[in-house]
């Protein structure tokens, strides 16, 4: 250990260790914040981080303490040591895995650089990599590549090699010290390209090109260093790829290198392009040079320059003012480059030609411009329409059921609908555009992180557009189907608001419109499918309002419609061939009327089918959602039939499914609500088994989610009803009488608010009466006259 201030050592160790836990993109700012104005401290920590990054996976198992300890090892520890024929003078550098020394050959005093593996880095993988670098250097004899002189093994068995000592500075530092014109920079850069091209001819890819590996001597000669992670293109050794996969410099590594894909010569083209872009960043390079750099930096390897030689050739063309391959080979472009090479001769000719044709050209241009303006505007509008429609409808529908796609969907839809809306206002009622815009509005309404007012507005806009289209073309069945779709969605909005009557009214409108189409076209599949959707939604609404027998009949009609469609609609990918909604609605009604066994058998059959189908669509959220609904409904049937343990298991499985969906899309209010609903259901089962502490745990978790949904959108009647039930459950599981009364009263307040919007909801009325009865019983236990009087009043109200 060097004679170093212990406090300084501790400080460096602490900052370095903490920096390793910070994301790579944020490390520089983190180190700056920790070190303040202490430039030496910043440099020391950054040096350690750079060394570790340079070594990649080889340094991952070495502790931070050991790395810092090594950095403080005496710089003169090897001074005077003789290795082979060379005597070490002093240390000149440290990398991720090696030490570099200035050494002197003893027999004829030749200076050289000696590279030796660092302490603790002598694993088999690193030794292989070290030997490979030595072998590669032995094959590269080029004036701009540091030459290999010698090599061997120390007495301790550690390999070393001796190479040309380059007394120079990094290429970027060289040009900072000596400000040069673009031409000088490119001339020197071409020598680097030639050196890399030579290496490629020897089937060697460098893979770690960066400014610090290109030194420039005092007389302006670049020297290429460090082939430590180079790759032989004809190598078949699996270990070669493995040991170098993470040893790279992210700022200069090619995209395919960062992704861990196969590496070839285009990777070095990319790194050189990145270096050139930095060297010329402050010269305001013209379009030709920018395009040359842009081609070198293309994301796809096959679209970059095919070789370093072609990259260098375009740079030479640029310097000679000749056309570069990075730009289109047009007459106008070639003419501009010709003028650039022959400015004086061209100037006179251009002046004469300009006088002769200037007037004619101006006249022709004006005439043609007027004609093209309209055509251009039409083409632009049409292209924009197609692009916006693709985003608002086609692409949106492709990602609709992907986990975590909500943010992308919202971005696509918002931008696309804005464009379609602007185009529609100038389209003179173009029916195709109006149709596409309306469907964009419908998709906006599907976004689950919008509040109900926004959702309703989106659907109402779509409905208005289709009503307008039907006025112009009353026989168009597509417009009627899309209008009905809007009515169904508005019915669901009213259902979530807790307004059953309004929800049923929209369903009646949808059915009436569709029946008119089926009268004209009885075999039209799309219309029959929409009628199936209407019947499915109606069955669910009838069940919600307590009309279980009517709901059962509606679900059976729905299943009949589905079976008929299945025979004829063989091309529809999204058709529910297992009768998912109809069977589910039937099962709910069967449970309500006490037919548990039949419901359980049907649910298990369908759930098995959905689970089997899910295997082929792991990224489609619809399958997980359907399995969740089946598990949740199965739990109810099992509990009612007396199987308490089976009910808990089914509902716990349902919770795990919906909670995973929620975590994948945390802004999806629907997933939030259904997660809360599942938690409440588990709490209810434990409550009925008088496991009060277990029940309370689930009720509290459900309350947290539902309170958040309610705070975001107080219009959601379903959530108001959820909170009424949740606070009721908390009241029933509380210990202190004051808490019981407080929570039950909170529950009643939510019930009354929910019933004000949905007085026909039979389940709400039932649960409200039950909560009143609980509160009345609780008050009856108390000894005060006020409590007993209130208890009588509440009991009367509940009955």
JSON list of C-alpha atoms in Angstrom, two decimals, residues 12 98 178 231 277 313 363 502 517 771:
[
{"chain": "A", "resi": 12, "resn": "UNK", "atom": "CA", "xyz": [-12.26, 7.08, -2.81]},
{"chain": "A", "resi": 98, "resn": "UNK", "atom": "CA", "xyz": [-3.13, -5.11, -17.24]},
{"chain": "A", "resi": 178, "resn": "UNK", "atom": "CA", "xyz": [-3.31, 21.87, -31.73]},
{"chain": "A", "resi": 231, "resn": "UNK", "atom": "CA", "xyz": [-11.34, -10.98, -32.81]},
{"chain": "A", "resi": 277, "resn": "UNK", "atom": "CA", "xyz": [-18.13, 12.58, -35.59]},
{"chain": "A", "resi": 313, "resn": "UNK", "atom": "CA", "xyz": [-12.60, 6.24, -50.14]},
{"chain": "A", "resi": 363, "resn": "UNK", "atom": "CA", "xyz": [-42.04, 31.79, -66.40]},
{"chain": "A", "resi": 502, "resn": "UNK", "atom": "CA", "xyz": [-79.18, 4.42, -18.90]},
{"chain": "A", "resi": 517, "resn": "UNK", "atom": "CA", "xyz": [-79.82, -4.16, -41.08]},
{"chain": "A", "resi": 771, "resn": "UNK", "atom": "CA", "xyz": [-74.88, -3.32, 6.36]}
]
